[in-house]
Amino acid sequence: MWRNKRLRIAALVLLAIILIIVIWRIRASVKEVAVIRPVRREVVELVVASGYLAAVRQSDVGTQISGVIAQVYVREGDAVYAGELLALLRREDLLAQMNQARLAVATARSQFAQAARPALPSDIARARAELAQARQVNTAHLEAARQRLAQLQRGGRPEERARAQAALEQARASRRQAELDVERQRLLFSRGAIPRADLDRAETALTQARSQERQAEENLALAIKPASVEEIAQARSDVRAAQAMLNTSVQIARDNLQTLLSQPRPEDVSVARARLSEAQASLKTAEDEAAKAKIYAPFAGIVVKRNADPGGSVLPGQLLFTVADMSRTEIVVETDESNLPKLSVGQPATIIAPAYQNRPFKAALVRIGPQVNFQRGVVQLRLRPVQLPSYARPDMTVDVNIEVARIPNALALPASAVLQPEENPYVFVVEDGRARRRNVRVRALSTDWAAVEGISPDSAVILQGTEVRPGQRVSIAEEK
């Protein structure tokens, strides 16, 4: 009997041990978890990317001619207005060419004005007077030549011989009187009664009287005897020359008068106009070349690059400045192609420059790239600032937060409670002491919260869903 009692005691102890082991194993298989109930709150989903600030309009400014830089008026970072002078090349030669072209235009314009206007009445009157004078003077010369020829051909007439004889006698008388005067003056001079100058004058008068006597003798001889053949031939030649002179001078005067009366002539005006146009074209070319020595800003903006210094030589097409128009800027970023379904033009964004983190500014998505970079799996986005801050500079690095979704009063869970939110999102809830998987739809996902559908507001959602398995026994250790 004692033996049976001992067996019963041993059986009870064994049973107790087995019961303890079973209870311990049951308790050991239950996972303690922290849970949370879905809450109502606003959830904002952002696409975060980094990029840079770019001017929509940026221009490289160079020179069209070669030369040497005389002055540079701006530095990198300076704000400039449209048409502001950035630099000046030496242009002494260009200015000289331009001044010469201006003088040529002034001359051509004066010639054109002269060719285009009619002759002045005073010019016409003077031309008529010159024609009459040419006719009168040269007609007289011709008549004298003809008379000379006629005289030589017929010899001296009686009245001409009589005049020549009388002239000779008078000349002889004058010569004899001059000889007497010289003898008397010499006598007085030898006595000292007169100065030497009086004697010199008397001797000069005698010389003149003798010359006149010889001329009178020659004239008388010419009047008495007929002229030689050579003299008559020369006289005829003189007549022809006088006739030619009359014709030529009268024709020149007549042509000059006719030119004045026909002004303005169309052909003269056309030639003068062509010369003026040519001179003006040359001036325009010279002015254009001189203007190329001045380097201007193409539009208002900021000088972001300067490759010019006084004294430096430049060649056509050489880059001197880069000007960026900061009134029209864009923010260029790249994002993973997986974000494409979330993105749409017009979405707002917050821009933060690392150098000015406490001064963010707003922007809007204006363009989604038309293609994906297949090597990197990214797509380019462009955003336009709502109002550009004063500190903005071209190519400045910025962080971009694009708001792709904003859901107010959403049923929300901590982001850590939602598993595979980008593909087939689900959560684990505690039901009947076990972890149960529940598929949900994520409406928006921020860094900390997820707006979900497909779950009741009173569900006990396991915060760390990755730590349990479907159907696993769990116990709620903490509810947040």
CSV table of N, CA, C and O in Angstrom, one decimal, residues 262-311:
chain,number,residue,atom,x,y,z
A,262,SER,N,19.5,123.6,-119.0
A,262,SER,CA,18.9,122.3,-118.9
A,262,SER,C,18.9,121.6,-117.5
A,262,SER,O,18.4,120.5,-117.3
A,263,GLN,N,19.5,122.4,-116.5
A,263,GLN,CA,19.6,121.8,-115.2
A,263,GLN,C,18.2,121.8,-114.5
A,263,GLN,O,17.4,122.7,-114.7
A,264,PRO,N,17.9,120.8,-113.6
A,264,PRO,CA,18.8,119.6,-113.4
A,264,PRO,C,18.6,118.5,-114.5
A,264,PRO,O,17.5,118.2,-114.8
A,265,ARG,N,19.7,117.9,-114.9
A,265,ARG,CA,19.6,116.8,-115.9
A,265,ARG,C,19.4,115.5,-115.2
A,265,ARG,O,20.1,115.2,-114.2
A,266,PRO,N,18.5,114.7,-115.6
A,266,PRO,CA,18.2,113.4,-114.9
A,266,PRO,C,19.4,112.5,-114.8
A,266,PRO,O,19.6,111.9,-113.7
A,267,GLU,N,20.3,112.5,-115.8
A,267,GLU,CA,21.4,111.6,-115.7
A,267,GLU,C,22.4,112.1,-114.7
A,267,GLU,O,23.0,111.3,-114.0
A,268,ASP,N,22.6,113.4,-114.6
A,268,ASP,CA,23.4,113.9,-113.5
A,268,ASP,C,22.9,113.7,-112.1
A,268,ASP,O,23.6,113.3,-111.2
A,269,VAL,N,21.6,113.8,-112.0
A,269,VAL,CA,20.9,113.6,-110.7
A,269,VAL,C,21.1,112.1,-110.3
A,269,VAL,O,21.4,111.7,-109.2
A,270,SER,N,20.9,111.2,-111.3
A,270,SER,CA,21.0,109.8,-111.1
A,270,SER,C,22.4,109.4,-110.6
A,270,SER,O,22.6,108.6,-109.7
A,271,VAL,N,23.4,109.9,-111.3
A,271,VAL,CA,24.8,109.7,-110.9
A,271,VAL,C,25.1,110.2,-109.5
A,271,VAL,O,25.7,109.5,-108.7
A,272,ALA,N,24.7,111.4,-109.3
A,272,ALA,CA,24.9,112.0,-107.9
A,272,ALA,C,24.2,111.2,-106.8
A,272,ALA,O,24.8,111.0,-105.7
A,273,ARG,N,23.0,110.8,-107.1
A,273,ARG,CA,22.3,110.0,-106.1
A,273,ARG,C,23.0,108.7,-105.9
A,273,ARG,O,23.1,108.2,-104.7
A,274,ALA,N,23.5,108.0,-106.9
A,274,ALA,CA,24.2,106.8,-106.7
A,274,ALA,C,25.5,107.0,-105.9
A,274,ALA,O,25.8,106.2,-105.0
A,275,ARG,N,26.2,108.1,-106.2
A,275,ARG,CA,27.4,108.3,-105.4
A,275,ARG,C,27.0,108.6,-103.9
A,275,ARG,O,27.8,108.2,-103.0
A,276,LEU,N,25.9,109.3,-103.7
A,276,LEU,CA,25.5,109.6,-102.3
A,276,LEU,C,25.1,108.3,-101.6
A,276,LEU,O,25.5,108.1,-100.5
A,277,SER,N,24.4,107.4,-102.3
A,277,SER,CA,24.0,106.1,-101.7
A,277,SER,C,25.2,105.3,-101.4
A,277,SER,O,25.3,104.7,-100.3
A,278,GLU,N,26.2,105.3,-102.3
A,278,GLU,CA,27.4,104.5,-102.0
A,278,GLU,C,28.2,105.1,-100.8
A,278,GLU,O,28.7,104.3,-100.0
A,279,ALA,N,28.2,106.4,-100.7
A,279,ALA,CA,28.9,107.0,-99.6
A,279,ALA,C,28.2,106.7,-98.3
A,279,ALA,O,28.8,106.5,-97.2
A,280,GLN,N,26.9,106.8,-98.3
A,280,GLN,CA,26.1,106.5,-97.1
A,280,GLN,C,26.3,105.0,-96.7
A,280,GLN,O,26.3,104.7,-95.5
A,281,ALA,N,26.3,104.1,-97.7
A,281,ALA,CA,26.5,102.7,-97.3
A,281,ALA,C,27.9,102.5,-96.7
A,281,ALA,O,28.1,101.7,-95.7
A,282,SER,N,28.9,103.2,-97.2
A,282,SER,CA,30.3,103.1,-96.7
A,282,SER,C,30.3,103.7,-95.2
A,282,SER,O,30.9,103.1,-94.3
A,283,LEU,N,29.5,104.7,-95.0
A,283,LEU,CA,29.4,105.3,-93.6
A,283,LEU,C,28.8,104.3,-92.7
A,283,LEU,O,29.2,104.1,-91.6
A,284,LYS,N,27.7,103.7,-93.2
A,284,LYS,CA,27.0,102.7,-92.3
A,284,LYS,C,27.9,101.5,-92.0
A,284,LYS,O,27.9,101.1,-90.8
A,285,THR,N,28.7,101.1,-92.9
A,285,THR,CA,29.6,100.0,-92.6
A,285,THR,C,30.7,100.5,-91.6
A,285,THR,O,31.0,99.7,-90.7
A,286,ALA,N,31.2,101.7,-91.8
A,286,ALA,CA,32.2,102.2,-90.8
A,286,ALA,C,31.6,102.4,-89.4
A,286,ALA,O,32.2,102.1,-88.4
A,287,GLU,N,30.3,102.9,-89.4
A,287,GLU,CA,29.7,103.0,-88.1
A,287,GLU,C,29.4,101.7,-87.4
A,287,GLU,O,29.6,101.5,-86.2
A,288,ASP,N,29.0,100.7,-88.2
A,288,ASP,CA,28.8,99.4,-87.7
A,288,ASP,C,30.1,98.8,-87.1
A,288,ASP,O,30.1,98.1,-86.0
A,289,GLU,N,31.2,98.9,-87.8
A,289,GLU,CA,32.4,98.4,-87.4
A,289,GLU,C,32.9,99.1,-86.1
A,289,GLU,O,33.4,98.5,-85.2
A,290,ALA,N,32.7,100.4,-86.0
A,290,ALA,CA,33.0,101.2,-84.8
A,290,ALA,C,32.2,100.8,-83.6
A,290,ALA,O,32.6,100.7,-82.5
A,291,ALA,N,30.9,100.5,-83.9
A,291,ALA,CA,29.9,100.1,-82.9
A,291,ALA,C,30.3,98.7,-82.3
A,291,ALA,O,30.1,98.4,-81.1
A,292,LYS,N,31.0,97.9,-83.1
A,292,LYS,CA,31.4,96.5,-82.7
A,292,LYS,C,32.4,96.6,-81.6
A,292,LYS,O,32.7,95.6,-80.9
A,293,ALA,N,33.1,97.8,-81.5
A,293,ALA,CA,34.1,97.9,-80.4
A,293,ALA,C,33.5,98.1,-79.1
A,293,ALA,O,34.2,98.0,-78.1
A,294,LYS,N,32.2,98.3,-79.0
A,294,LYS,CA,31.5,98.4,-77.7
A,294,LYS,C,30.8,97.1,-77.5
A,294,LYS,O,30.0,96.6,-78.3
A,295,ILE,N,31.0,96.6,-76.3
A,295,ILE,CA,30.3,95.3,-75.9
A,295,ILE,C,29.2,95.6,-74.9
A,295,ILE,O,29.5,96.2,-73.8
A,296,TYR,N,28.0,95.3,-75.3
A,296,TYR,CA,26.8,95.6,-74.5
A,296,TYR,C,26.2,94.3,-73.9
A,296,TYR,O,26.3,93.2,-74.4
A,297,ALA,N,25.5,94.5,-72.8
A,297,ALA,CA,24.7,93.5,-72.2
A,297,ALA,C,23.4,93.2,-73.0
A,297,ALA,O,22.7,94.1,-73.4
A,298,PRO,N,23.2,91.9,-73.4
A,298,PRO,CA,22.0,91.7,-74.3
A,298,PRO,C,20.7,91.8,-73.6
A,298,PRO,O,19.7,92.0,-74.2
A,299,PHE,N,20.7,91.7,-72.3
A,299,PHE,CA,19.5,91.8,-71.5
A,299,PHE,C,19.8,92.1,-70.0
A,299,PHE,O,21.0,92.0,-69.7
A,300,ALA,N,18.9,92.4,-69.2
A,300,ALA,CA,19.1,92.7,-67.8
A,300,ALA,C,19.4,91.3,-67.1
A,300,ALA,O,18.8,90.3,-67.4
A,301,GLY,N,20.4,91.4,-66.2
A,301,GLY,CA,20.7,90.1,-65.5
A,301,GLY,C,21.9,90.3,-64.6
A,301,GLY,O,22.2,91.5,-64.2
A,302,ILE,N,22.6,89.2,-64.4
A,302,ILE,CA,23.8,89.2,-63.6
A,302,ILE,C,25.0,88.7,-64.4
A,302,ILE,O,24.9,87.7,-65.1
A,303,VAL,N,26.1,89.3,-64.2
A,303,VAL,CA,27.4,88.9,-64.9
A,303,VAL,C,27.9,87.7,-64.1
A,303,VAL,O,28.4,87.9,-62.9
A,304,VAL,N,27.8,86.5,-64.6
A,304,VAL,CA,28.2,85.3,-63.9
A,304,VAL,C,29.7,84.9,-64.3
A,304,VAL,O,30.3,84.2,-63.5
A,305,LYS,N,30.1,85.4,-65.4
A,305,LYS,CA,31.5,85.1,-65.8
A,305,LYS,C,32.1,86.3,-66.5
A,305,LYS,O,31.4,87.0,-67.3
A,306,ARG,N,33.4,86.5,-66.3
A,306,ARG,CA,34.1,87.6,-66.9
A,306,ARG,C,35.5,87.1,-67.3
A,306,ARG,O,36.3,86.7,-66.5
A,307,ASN,N,35.7,87.2,-68.6
A,307,ASN,CA,37.0,86.7,-69.2
A,307,ASN,C,37.7,87.9,-69.9
A,307,ASN,O,38.2,87.7,-71.0
A,308,ALA,N,37.6,89.1,-69.4
A,308,ALA,CA,38.1,90.2,-70.1
A,308,ALA,C,38.8,91.1,-69.1
A,308,ALA,O,38.3,91.4,-68.0
A,309,ASP,N,40.0,91.6,-69.5
A,309,ASP,CA,40.8,92.6,-68.7
A,309,ASP,C,41.4,93.6,-69.6
A,309,ASP,O,41.7,93.3,-70.8
A,310,PRO,N,41.5,94.9,-69.1
A,310,PRO,CA,42.1,95.9,-70.0
A,310,PRO,C,43.5,95.5,-70.5
A,310,PRO,O,44.3,95.0,-69.8
A,311,GLY,N,43.7,95.8,-71.7
A,311,GLY,CA,45.0,95.5,-72.4
A,311,GLY,C,45.1,94.1,-73.0
A,311,GLY,O,46.0,93.8,-73.7
